[in-house]
């Protein structure tokens, strides 16, 4: 099957504009359906979560990355490998908290928001909230509970897009055997 | 070089996929006339030979089919008790197929969750900290290889002891799972995998692994 042989080269070229349009259609339809920015943000996060729990296996299968030893390593893997693999961008990791449990990902450009402008009546909409859900879902499957939120958003007037990730705890239930 | 079976076990220890790639070789079909010179008995919901070993029919073999029709547990396909059927002279001559009883799907489920617990014991018994669970189980007839992902899913392959390249095969099965099972939006996580594309791709990667057998990377 031609799909199978594409997998090892790992770059099925797709028009990124179709991706931007698809995401935009999704968000606008959610806005029409729910008519409430908070509700749309929640739905985007839920959808992102469902994507994240599946995407993590694809990521692990393709990248053969082993278990990260600490949160710093996790941050590096997310920024340098995961974002590169799926969105083609490499955000920078900055603003570590003193305890080492919180950091920021600074995205210079966000492929989801090419050509997008937020109108005034949607000032509280977090357009790219899907990404927060994806990160949360993916990390939950490798036994890390994290809180992910947008600290800055170019769509709402800031200079850069900043995602803040905070480590909450290790999930001890259903640990795979062999992990301490 | 043969790969016998593939099992996929979810985080909770439940079997979500199973595929058998072997044909049991020890089967014998013979025509009998009344009275039957084998002694049969009930055992574990099946009818097995308890005495009278001959011609490839061994003690412990189960009745697989009568006159070409598979038996269901202790009863014939018509619902009659097999032992009663075979005591009746009017039903002879009869052609019975004997063979090693295959595992039922319930038995496989039980064995998979038992393996899931043993896997955990493997890491607990370890003298060193941070050991993995059971990676390989060897008998004189087959080798069982197990790969656990970071998310807790186990891929188990039973193969010929001389088969090499199983590590690569396990990684390939992980990729096939992440593609054809997970990317199917109608497949729910942790549930039994019933995806055609997953089956097809798994079978073809097993064929490739069997052919590459001797030349593949050491397992």
mmCIF file of C-alpha atoms in Angstrom:
data_model
loop_
_atom_site.group_PDB
_atom_site.id
_atom_site.type_symbol
_atom_site.label_atom_id
_atom_site.label_comp_id
_atom_site.label_asym_id
_atom_site.label_seq_id
_atom_site.Cartn_x
_atom_site.Cartn_y
_atom_site.Cartn_z
ATOM 1 C CA UNK A 1 0.000 0.000 0.000
ATOM 2 C CA UNK A 2 1.401 3.384 -0.876
ATOM 3 C CA UNK A 3 0.416 4.714 2.553
ATOM 4 C CA UNK A 4 2.724 2.202 4.167
ATOM 5 C CA UNK A 5 5.809 3.206 2.223
ATOM 6 C CA UNK A 6 5.231 6.880 2.991
ATOM 7 C CA UNK A 7 5.476 6.253 6.706
ATOM 8 C CA UNK A 8 9.219 5.707 6.847
ATOM 9 C CA UNK A 9 9.994 8.931 4.951
ATOM 10 C CA UNK A 10 7.525 10.612 7.294
ATOM 11 C CA UNK A 11 6.739 13.675 5.231
ATOM 12 C CA UNK A 12 3.471 13.408 3.440
ATOM 13 C CA UNK A 13 3.450 16.831 1.951
ATOM 14 C CA UNK A 14 0.136 18.522 2.502
ATOM 15 C CA UNK A 15 -0.847 22.061 1.789
ATOM 16 C CA UNK A 16 -0.619 23.832 5.150
ATOM 17 C CA UNK A 17 -3.241 26.270 3.980
ATOM 18 C CA UNK A 18 -5.774 23.473 3.853
ATOM 19 C CA UNK A 19 -4.839 22.758 7.463
ATOM 20 C CA UNK A 20 -5.292 26.430 8.438
ATOM 21 C CA UNK A 21 -8.628 26.574 6.641
ATOM 22 C CA UNK A 22 -9.810 23.339 8.242
ATOM 23 C CA UNK A 23 -8.928 24.559 11.719
ATOM 24 C CA UNK A 24 -10.573 27.900 11.032
ATOM 25 C CA UNK A 25 -13.760 26.236 9.842
ATOM 26 C CA UNK A 26 -13.762 24.133 12.992
ATOM 27 C CA UNK A 27 -13.424 27.125 15.323
ATOM 28 C CA UNK A 28 -16.028 29.250 13.552
ATOM 29 C CA UNK A 29 -18.506 26.384 13.545
ATOM 30 C CA UNK A 30 -17.935 25.887 17.275
ATOM 31 C CA UNK A 31 -18.534 29.614 17.820
ATOM 32 C CA UNK A 32 -21.812 29.386 15.933
ATOM 33 C CA UNK A 33 -22.876 26.295 17.848
ATOM 34 C CA UNK A 34 -21.986 27.457 21.360
ATOM 35 C CA UNK A 35 -22.168 31.268 21.014
ATOM 36 C CA UNK A 36 -20.049 31.616 24.143
ATOM 37 C CA UNK A 37 -16.266 32.057 24.036
ATOM 38 C CA UNK A 38 -15.656 30.240 27.318
ATOM 39 C CA UNK A 39 -17.609 27.233 26.121
ATOM 40 C CA UNK A 40 -15.731 27.195 22.816
ATOM 41 C CA UNK A 41 -12.421 27.322 24.671
ATOM 42 C CA UNK A 42 -13.508 24.327 26.736
ATOM 43 C CA UNK A 43 -14.564 22.355 23.653
ATOM 44 C CA UNK A 44 -11.309 23.115 21.885
ATOM 45 C CA UNK A 45 -9.435 21.890 24.925
ATOM 46 C CA UNK A 46 -11.496 18.682 25.005
ATOM 47 C CA UNK A 47 -10.926 18.037 21.325
ATOM 48 C CA UNK A 48 -7.249 18.708 21.777
ATOM 49 C CA UNK A 49 -7.181 16.223 24.641
ATOM 50 C CA UNK A 50 -8.680 13.493 22.460
ATOM 51 C CA UNK A 51 -6.108 14.217 19.787
ATOM 52 C CA UNK A 52 -3.279 14.268 22.339
ATOM 53 C CA UNK A 53 -3.994 10.824 23.807
ATOM 54 C CA UNK A 54 -3.709 9.305 20.319
ATOM 55 C CA UNK A 55 -0.914 11.483 19.008
ATOM 56 C CA UNK A 56 1.454 10.495 21.817
ATOM 57 C CA UNK A 57 1.602 6.884 20.575
ATOM 58 C CA UNK A 58 2.348 8.035 17.059
ATOM 59 C CA UNK A 59 5.069 10.302 18.424
ATOM 60 C CA UNK A 60 6.621 7.541 20.551
ATOM 61 C CA UNK A 61 6.408 4.996 17.736
ATOM 62 C CA UNK A 62 8.102 7.278 15.254
ATOM 63 C CA UNK A 63 10.674 9.048 17.363
ATOM 64 C CA UNK A 64 11.750 6.113 19.601
ATOM 65 C CA UNK A 65 12.391 8.583 22.388
ATOM 66 C CA UNK A 66 12.729 6.913 25.798
ATOM 67 C CA UNK A 67 11.281 8.111 29.078
ATOM 68 C CA UNK A 68 12.395 11.607 30.059
ATOM 69 C CA UNK A 69 14.259 11.813 33.359
ATOM 70 C CA UNK A 70 12.944 15.196 34.474
ATOM 71 C CA UNK A 71 10.680 18.054 33.452
ATOM 72 C CA UNK A 72 13.513 19.924 31.748
ATOM 73 C CA UNK A 73 14.122 17.016 29.431
ATOM 74 C CA UNK A 74 10.388 16.833 28.760
ATOM 75 C CA UNK A 75 10.356 20.509 27.804
ATOM 76 C CA UNK A 76 13.236 20.024 25.386
ATOM 77 C CA UNK A 77 11.646 16.999 23.751
ATOM 78 C CA UNK A 78 8.335 18.831 23.343
ATOM 79 C CA UNK A 79 9.934 21.909 21.812
ATOM 80 C CA UNK A 80 12.666 20.387 19.683
ATOM 81 C CA UNK A 81 11.166 17.073 18.569
ATOM 82 C CA UNK A 82 7.390 17.105 18.923
ATOM 83 C CA UNK A 83 6.586 20.587 17.676
ATOM 84 C CA UNK A 84 9.087 20.145 14.874
ATOM 85 C CA UNK A 85 7.578 16.817 13.849
ATOM 86 C CA UNK A 86 3.958 17.909 13.814
ATOM 87 C CA UNK A 87 3.866 21.647 13.148
ATOM 88 C CA UNK A 88 7.257 22.229 11.594
ATOM 89 C CA UNK A 89 8.171 24.940 14.100
ATOM 90 C CA UNK A 90 10.647 24.930 16.982
ATOM 91 C CA UNK A 91 9.471 27.069 19.895
ATOM 92 C CA UNK A 92 12.020 28.185 22.475
ATOM 93 C CA UNK A 93 11.896 27.089 26.079
ATOM 94 C CA UNK A 94 12.258 29.978 28.558
ATOM 95 C CA UNK A 95 11.069 31.492 31.829
ATOM 96 C CA UNK A 96 11.725 28.539 34.065
ATOM 97 C CA UNK A 97 10.232 28.979 37.518
ATOM 98 C CA UNK A 98 12.711 28.716 40.447
ATOM 99 C CA UNK A 99 11.306 25.324 41.429
ATOM 100 C CA UNK A 100 11.812 24.032 37.888
ATOM 101 C CA UNK A 101 8.219 22.943 37.512
ATOM 102 C CA UNK A 102 6.954 25.627 35.155
ATOM 103 C CA UNK A 103 8.237 26.935 31.828
ATOM 104 C CA UNK A 104 7.137 28.856 28.750
ATOM 105 C CA UNK A 105 7.158 27.884 25.112
ATOM 106 C CA UNK A 106 7.589 30.928 22.907
ATOM 107 C CA UNK A 107 6.231 30.429 19.395
ATOM 108 C CA UNK A 108 7.499 32.898 16.801
ATOM 109 C CA UNK A 109 4.835 31.850 14.329
ATOM 110 C CA UNK A 110 1.836 29.651 14.806
ATOM 111 C CA UNK A 111 0.665 27.753 11.703
ATOM 112 C CA UNK A 112 -2.864 27.540 13.064
ATOM 113 C CA UNK A 113 -3.344 31.313 12.936
ATOM 114 C CA UNK A 114 -1.938 32.222 9.520
ATOM 115 C CA UNK A 115 -4.226 34.870 8.031
ATOM 116 C CA UNK A 116 -6.475 34.967 11.139
ATOM 117 C CA UNK A 117 -7.740 38.112 12.885
ATOM 118 C CA UNK A 118 -9.929 37.964 15.961
ATOM 119 C CA UNK A 119 -12.986 40.255 15.792
ATOM 120 C CA UNK A 120 -13.850 42.434 18.827
ATOM 121 C CA UNK A 121 -16.834 40.361 19.903
ATOM 122 C CA UNK A 122 -14.579 37.339 20.434
ATOM 123 C CA UNK A 123 -11.956 38.967 22.627
ATOM 124 C CA UNK A 124 -11.905 36.119 25.163
ATOM 125 C CA UNK A 125 -11.643 33.348 22.581
ATOM 126 C CA UNK A 126 -8.402 31.385 22.811
ATOM 127 C CA UNK A 127 -8.161 30.473 19.154
ATOM 128 C CA UNK A 128 -5.349 27.918 19.431
ATOM 129 C CA UNK A 129 -6.646 26.280 22.596
ATOM 130 C CA UNK A 130 -6.576 22.940 20.780
ATOM 131 C CA UNK A 131 -2.808 22.928 21.293
ATOM 132 C CA UNK A 132 -3.234 23.156 25.069
ATOM 133 C CA UNK A 133 -5.512 20.124 25.032
ATOM 134 C CA UNK A 134 -3.115 18.177 22.826
ATOM 135 C CA UNK A 135 -0.193 18.800 25.179
ATOM 136 C CA UNK A 136 -2.266 17.964 28.242
ATOM 137 C CA UNK A 137 -3.646 14.729 26.742
ATOM 138 C CA UNK A 138 -0.319 13.554 25.417
ATOM 139 C CA UNK A 139 1.523 14.092 28.705
ATOM 140 C CA UNK A 140 -1.251 12.460 30.694
ATOM 141 C CA UNK A 141 -0.677 9.246 28.738
ATOM 142 C CA UNK A 142 2.941 9.218 29.904
ATOM 143 C CA UNK A 143 1.875 9.676 33.502
ATOM 144 C CA UNK A 144 2.399 13.457 33.837
ATOM 145 C CA UNK A 145 -0.403 15.758 34.929
ATOM 146 C CA UNK A 146 0.245 19.232 33.584
ATOM 147 C CA UNK A 147 -1.590 22.503 33.366
ATOM 148 C CA UNK A 148 -1.238 24.233 29.970
ATOM 149 C CA UNK A 149 -2.464 27.720 29.191
ATOM 150 C CA UNK A 150 -1.813 30.569 26.807
ATOM 151 C CA UNK A 151 0.008 33.422 28.554
ATOM 152 C CA UNK A 152 0.327 35.586 25.453
ATOM 153 C CA UNK A 153 -1.375 35.398 22.073
ATOM 154 C CA UNK A 154 -0.498 37.345 18.926
ATOM 155 C CA UNK A 155 -4.170 37.289 17.966
ATOM 156 C CA UNK A 156 -4.988 39.324 21.026
ATOM 157 C CA UNK A 157 -2.349 41.970 20.531
ATOM 158 C CA UNK A 158 0.763 40.512 22.154
ATOM 159 C CA UNK A 159 4.097 40.314 20.346
ATOM 160 C CA UNK A 160 4.606 36.601 20.637
ATOM 161 C CA UNK A 161 2.544 33.547 21.426
ATOM 162 C CA UNK A 162 3.513 32.112 24.788
ATOM 163 C CA UNK A 163 2.282 28.782 26.159
ATOM 164 C CA UNK A 164 2.865 28.304 29.885
ATOM 165 C CA UNK A 165 3.205 24.700 31.089
ATOM 166 C CA UNK A 166 3.128 23.774 34.753
ATOM 167 C CA UNK A 167 3.910 20.336 36.131
ATOM 168 C CA UNK A 168 1.266 19.324 38.648
ATOM 169 C CA UNK A 169 2.088 15.766 39.613
ATOM 170 C CA UNK A 170 3.045 12.310 38.451
ATOM 171 C CA UNK A 171 0.029 10.135 37.826
ATOM 172 C CA UNK A 172 0.544 7.077 40.003
ATOM 173 C CA UNK A 173 -2.538 5.050 39.059
ATOM 174 C CA UNK A 174 -2.051 2.453 36.300
ATOM 175 C CA UNK A 175 1.689 2.979 36.118
ATOM 176 C CA UNK A 176 3.188 0.647 33.506
ATOM 177 C CA UNK A 177 5.166 -2.065 35.281
ATOM 178 C CA UNK A 178 8.831 -1.276 35.622
ATOM 179 C CA UNK A 179 8.450 2.429 36.381
ATOM 180 C CA UNK A 180 9.301 3.508 39.905
ATOM 181 C CA UNK B 1 10.928 -19.479 10.501
ATOM 182 C CA UNK B 2 7.481 -18.793 11.778
ATOM 183 C CA UNK B 3 5.785 -16.171 13.842
ATOM 184 C CA UNK B 4 3.049 -17.966 15.712
ATOM 185 C CA UNK B 5 0.883 -15.288 17.278
ATOM 186 C CA UNK B 6 0.527 -11.637 18.149
ATOM 187 C CA UNK B 7 -1.236 -10.369 21.266
ATOM 188 C CA UNK B 8 -1.913 -6.746 22.227
ATOM 189 C CA UNK B 9 -2.697 -6.017 25.882
ATOM 190 C CA UNK B 10 -4.020 -2.681 27.125
ATOM 191 C CA UNK B 11 -3.004 -0.734 30.223
ATOM 192 C CA UNK B 12 -5.407 -2.566 32.516
ATOM 193 C CA UNK B 13 -4.235 -6.009 31.399
ATOM 194 C CA UNK B 14 -7.131 -6.783 29.068
ATOM 195 C CA UNK B 15 -6.497 -8.461 25.724
ATOM 196 C CA UNK B 16 -7.501 -6.086 22.931
ATOM 197 C CA UNK B 17 -6.145 -7.936 19.924
ATOM 198 C CA UNK B 18 -5.087 -11.429 19.099
ATOM 199 C CA UNK B 19 -3.925 -13.043 15.869
ATOM 200 C CA UNK B 20 -2.832 -16.636 15.299
ATOM 201 C CA UNK B 21 -0.581 -17.340 12.367
ATOM 202 C CA UNK B 22 -0.071 -21.066 12.682
ATOM 203 C CA UNK B 23 -1.855 -24.196 11.621
ATOM 204 C CA UNK B 24 -1.711 -26.937 14.238
ATOM 205 C CA UNK B 25 0.092 -29.780 12.606
ATOM 206 C CA UNK B 26 -0.952 -32.525 14.960
ATOM 207 C CA UNK B 27 -4.414 -33.282 13.688
ATOM 208 C CA UNK B 28 -5.786 -36.612 12.534
ATOM 209 C CA UNK B 29 -9.071 -37.456 10.897
ATOM 210 C CA UNK B 30 -10.184 -41.065 10.737
ATOM 211 C CA UNK B 31 -13.302 -43.014 10.002
ATOM 212 C CA UNK B 32 -14.475 -45.306 12.750
ATOM 213 C CA UNK B 33 -16.955 -48.123 12.940
ATOM 214 C CA UNK B 34 -18.956 -49.176 15.976
ATOM 215 C CA UNK B 35 -17.807 -49.779 18.687
ATOM 216 C CA UNK B 36 -15.308 -46.944 19.111
ATOM 217 C CA UNK B 37 -12.011 -48.305 20.414
ATOM 218 C CA UNK B 38 -10.922 -45.032 21.937
ATOM 219 C CA UNK B 39 -11.996 -44.055 25.420
ATOM 220 C CA UNK B 40 -13.305 -40.518 25.527
ATOM 221 C CA UNK B 41 -14.152 -38.341 28.484
ATOM 222 C CA UNK B 42 -15.315 -34.827 29.318
ATOM 223 C CA UNK B 43 -12.608 -32.405 30.299
ATOM 224 C CA UNK B 44 -12.922 -28.629 30.655
ATOM 225 C CA UNK B 45 -15.975 -28.279 28.424
ATOM 226 C CA UNK B 46 -14.401 -30.437 25.727
ATOM 227 C CA UNK B 47 -14.389 -34.113 24.820
ATOM 228 C CA UNK B 48 -10.860 -35.539 24.981
ATOM 229 C CA UNK B 49 -9.176 -38.876 24.433
ATOM 230 C CA UNK B 50 -8.277 -40.549 27.718
ATOM 231 C CA UNK B 51 -7.109 -43.966 26.462
ATOM 232 C CA UNK B 52 -6.460 -45.724 23.172
ATOM 233 C CA UNK B 53 -3.638 -43.734 21.576
ATOM 234 C CA UNK B 54 -2.940 -44.798 17.983
ATOM 235 C CA UNK B 55 -2.407 -43.536 14.459
ATOM 236 C CA UNK B 56 -1.586 -39.985 15.358
ATOM 237 C CA UNK B 57 -4.441 -39.689 17.826
ATOM 238 C CA UNK B 58 -2.890 -39.021 21.202
ATOM 239 C CA UNK B 59 -4.153 -38.934 24.749
ATOM 240 C CA UNK B 60 -5.324 -35.433 25.485
ATOM 241 C CA UNK B 61 -6.378 -34.662 21.941
ATOM 242 C CA UNK B 62 -9.830 -33.185 21.723
ATOM 243 C CA UNK B 63 -12.629 -34.034 19.323
ATOM 244 C CA UNK B 64 -12.546 -31.184 16.827
ATOM 245 C CA UNK B 65 -15.183 -32.208 14.336
ATOM 246 C CA UNK B 66 -17.559 -35.047 13.516
ATOM 247 C CA UNK B 67 -18.270 -35.878 9.870
ATOM 248 C CA UNK B 68 -16.703 -32.595 8.886
ATOM 249 C CA UNK B 69 -18.830 -30.406 11.124
ATOM 250 C CA UNK B 70 -17.017 -28.666 14.016
ATOM 251 C CA UNK B 71 -18.187 -29.579 17.492
ATOM 252 C CA UNK B 72 -19.184 -26.862 19.913
ATOM 253 C CA UNK B 73 -17.789 -27.584 23.362
ATOM 254 C CA UNK B 74 -19.224 -30.878 24.584
ATOM 255 C CA UNK B 75 -21.984 -31.010 21.973
ATOM 256 C CA UNK B 76 -22.165 -31.684 18.285
ATOM 257 C CA UNK B 77 -23.225 -28.873 15.980
ATOM 258 C CA UNK B 78 -26.814 -30.109 16.288
ATOM 259 C CA UNK B 79 -26.711 -29.684 20.043
ATOM 260 C CA UNK B 80 -26.536 -33.371 20.922
ATOM 261 C CA UNK B 81 -24.071 -34.515 23.556
ATOM 262 C CA UNK B 82 -21.029 -35.900 21.725
ATOM 263 C CA UNK B 83 -20.480 -38.905 23.991
ATOM 264 C CA UNK B 84 -24.119 -39.940 23.670
ATOM 265 C CA UNK B 85 -23.906 -39.551 19.903
ATOM 266 C CA UNK B 86 -20.868 -41.779 19.712
ATOM 267 C CA UNK B 87 -22.448 -44.479 21.901
ATOM 268 C CA UNK B 88 -25.287 -44.892 19.408
ATOM 269 C CA UNK B 89 -24.452 -47.605 16.825
ATOM 270 C CA UNK B 90 -26.878 -46.062 14.342
ATOM 271 C CA UNK B 91 -24.568 -43.098 13.817
ATOM 272 C CA UNK B 92 -21.680 -45.209 12.506
ATOM 273 C CA UNK B 93 -19.539 -45.234 10.398
ATOM 274 C CA UNK B 94 -18.456 -41.813 11.586
ATOM 275 C CA UNK B 95 -15.484 -39.665 10.658
ATOM 276 C CA UNK B 96 -13.932 -37.865 13.626
ATOM 277 C CA UNK B 97 -11.113 -35.328 13.588
ATOM 278 C CA UNK B 98 -8.857 -35.228 16.657
ATOM 279 C CA UNK B 99 -6.272 -32.645 17.471
ATOM 280 C CA UNK B 100 -4.703 -30.563 20.156
ATOM 281 C CA UNK B 101 -7.462 -28.418 21.556
ATOM 282 C CA UNK B 102 -7.048 -24.810 20.518
ATOM 283 C CA UNK B 103 -7.330 -22.097 23.103
ATOM 284 C CA UNK B 104 -10.762 -20.533 23.286
ATOM 285 C CA UNK B 105 -10.985 -16.748 23.307
ATOM 286 C CA UNK B 106 -11.887 -16.722 26.996
ATOM 287 C CA UNK B 107 -8.790 -18.746 27.786
ATOM 288 C CA UNK B 108 -6.696 -16.322 25.782
ATOM 289 C CA UNK B 109 -8.164 -13.381 27.710
ATOM 290 C CA UNK B 110 -7.285 -15.071 30.993
ATOM 291 C CA UNK B 111 -3.771 -15.908 29.877
ATOM 292 C CA UNK B 112 -3.199 -12.347 28.702
ATOM 293 C CA UNK B 113 -4.164 -10.840 32.046
ATOM 294 C CA UNK B 114 -2.044 -13.431 33.818
ATOM 295 C CA UNK B 115 0.885 -12.420 31.668
ATOM 296 C CA UNK B 116 0.181 -8.777 32.491
ATOM 297 C CA UNK B 117 0.569 -9.569 36.208
ATOM 298 C CA UNK B 118 3.672 -11.700 35.667
ATOM 299 C CA UNK B 119 5.192 -8.887 33.656
ATOM 300 C CA UNK B 120 4.866 -6.634 36.692
ATOM 301 C CA UNK B 121 6.348 -9.302 38.968
ATOM 302 C CA UNK B 122 9.349 -9.398 36.647
ATOM 303 C CA UNK B 123 10.247 -5.821 37.495
ATOM 304 C CA UNK B 124 9.472 -6.229 41.188
ATOM 305 C CA UNK B 125 11.757 -9.235 41.579
ATOM 306 C CA UNK B 126 14.656 -7.301 40.174
ATOM 307 C CA UNK B 127 17.683 -6.816 42.429
ATOM 308 C CA UNK B 128 18.429 -3.544 40.647
ATOM 309 C CA UNK B 129 16.184 -0.506 40.707
ATOM 310 C CA UNK B 130 14.373 0.474 37.553
ATOM 311 C CA UNK B 131 14.198 -2.846 35.810
ATOM 312 C CA UNK B 132 11.834 -3.401 32.950
ATOM 313 C CA UNK B 133 9.210 -6.126 33.064
ATOM 314 C CA UNK B 134 9.516 -9.513 31.324
ATOM 315 C CA UNK B 135 10.988 -8.989 27.870
ATOM 316 C CA UNK B 136 11.351 -12.569 26.755
ATOM 317 C CA UNK B 137 10.030 -15.938 27.781
ATOM 318 C CA UNK B 138 11.618 -18.999 26.253
ATOM 319 C CA UNK B 139 10.493 -22.610 25.960
ATOM 320 C CA UNK B 140 11.881 -25.311 23.726
ATOM 321 C CA UNK B 141 9.158 -24.759 21.154
ATOM 322 C CA UNK B 142 8.722 -20.994 21.050
ATOM 323 C CA UNK B 143 10.023 -17.669 22.313
ATOM 324 C CA UNK B 144 7.657 -15.013 23.626
ATOM 325 C CA UNK B 145 8.816 -11.422 23.123
ATOM 326 C CA UNK B 146 7.131 -8.544 24.911
ATOM 327 C CA UNK B 147 7.455 -4.810 24.322
ATOM 328 C CA UNK B 148 5.786 -2.330 26.652
ATOM 329 C CA UNK B 149 5.334 1.239 25.445
ATOM 330 C CA UNK B 150 5.721 4.268 27.700
ATOM 331 C CA UNK B 151 1.933 4.475 27.766
ATOM 332 C CA UNK B 152 1.502 0.967 29.154
ATOM 333 C CA UNK B 153 0.353 -0.959 26.073
ATOM 334 C CA UNK B 154 2.063 -4.333 25.619
ATOM 335 C CA UNK B 155 2.774 -5.941 22.277
ATOM 336 C CA UNK B 156 3.505 -9.656 22.590
ATOM 337 C CA UNK B 157 4.826 -11.854 19.785
ATOM 338 C CA UNK B 158 5.218 -15.635 19.974
ATOM 339 C CA UNK B 159 7.742 -16.878 17.448
ATOM 340 C CA UNK B 160 10.057 -19.718 16.541
ATOM 341 C CA UNK B 161 13.127 -19.626 18.829
ATOM 342 C CA UNK B 162 15.420 -19.180 15.837
ATOM 343 C CA UNK B 163 13.448 -16.272 14.387
ATOM 344 C CA UNK B 164 15.416 -13.018 14.484
ATOM 345 C CA UNK B 165 14.365 -9.427 13.998
ATOM 346 C CA UNK B 166 11.522 -9.593 16.500
ATOM 347 C CA UNK B 167 12.518 -6.298 18.152
ATOM 348 C CA UNK B 168 12.116 -4.514 14.868
ATOM 349 C CA UNK B 169 8.832 -6.337 14.310
ATOM 350 C CA UNK B 170 7.508 -5.194 17.702
ATOM 351 C CA UNK B 171 8.360 -1.572 16.870
ATOM 352 C CA UNK B 172 6.671 -2.014 13.495
ATOM 353 C CA UNK B 173 3.525 -3.357 15.128
ATOM 354 C CA UNK B 174 3.568 -0.312 17.434
ATOM 355 C CA UNK B 175 3.688 1.930 14.369
ATOM 356 C CA UNK B 176 0.857 0.011 12.707
ATOM 357 C CA UNK B 177 -1.177 0.338 15.913
ATOM 358 C CA UNK B 178 -0.561 4.078 16.130
ATOM 359 C CA UNK B 179 -1.559 4.442 12.480
ATOM 360 C CA UNK B 180 -4.467 2.154 11.757
ATOM 361 C CA UNK B 181 -6.024 1.790 15.179
ATOM 362 C CA UNK B 182 -5.435 5.162 16.832
ATOM 363 C CA UNK B 183 -5.927 7.336 13.781
ATOM 364 C CA UNK B 184 -9.277 5.683 13.172
ATOM 365 C CA UNK B 185 -11.615 8.095 14.983
ATOM 366 C CA UNK B 186 -14.174 5.354 15.507
ATOM 367 C CA UNK B 187 -11.781 3.252 17.501
ATOM 368 C CA UNK B 188 -12.007 3.922 21.264
ATOM 369 C CA UNK B 189 -8.841 3.632 23.311
ATOM 370 C CA UNK B 190 -8.339 0.490 25.414
ATOM 371 C CA UNK B 191 -11.149 -1.331 23.566
ATOM 372 C CA UNK B 192 -10.743 -4.464 21.389
ATOM 373 C CA UNK B 193 -9.259 -3.550 18.040
ATOM 374 C CA UNK B 194 -11.624 -4.343 15.185
ATOM 375 C CA UNK B 195 -10.036 -2.442 12.330
ATOM 376 C CA UNK B 196 -9.647 -4.132 8.937
ATOM 377 C CA UNK B 197 -6.683 -2.029 7.941
ATOM 378 C CA UNK B 198 -4.881 -2.912 11.156
ATOM 379 C CA UNK B 199 -5.391 -6.644 10.436
ATOM 380 C CA UNK B 200 -4.201 -6.368 6.849
ATOM 381 C CA UNK B 201 -1.117 -4.364 7.646
ATOM 382 C CA UNK B 202 -0.235 -6.573 10.579
ATOM 383 C CA UNK B 203 -0.443 -9.689 8.394
ATOM 384 C CA UNK B 204 1.761 -8.220 5.717
ATOM 385 C CA UNK B 205 4.376 -7.073 8.208
ATOM 386 C CA UNK B 206 4.401 -10.589 9.726
ATOM 387 C CA UNK B 207 5.031 -12.018 6.263
ATOM 388 C CA UNK B 208 7.881 -9.593 5.690
ATOM 389 C CA UNK B 209 9.395 -10.418 9.075
ATOM 390 C CA UNK B 210 9.174 -14.159 8.426
ATOM 391 C CA UNK B 211 10.916 -13.840 5.086
ATOM 392 C CA UNK B 212 13.633 -11.577 6.460
ATOM 393 C CA UNK B 213 13.977 -13.996 9.395
ATOM 394 C CA UNK B 214 17.570 -15.040 9.129
ATOM 395 C CA UNK B 215 18.947 -11.790 7.821
ATOM 396 C CA UNK B 216 17.228 -9.398 10.181
ATOM 397 C CA UNK B 217 18.939 -7.690 13.120
ATOM 398 C CA UNK B 218 19.457 -9.984 16.102
ATOM 399 C CA UNK B 219 16.554 -10.004 18.517
#
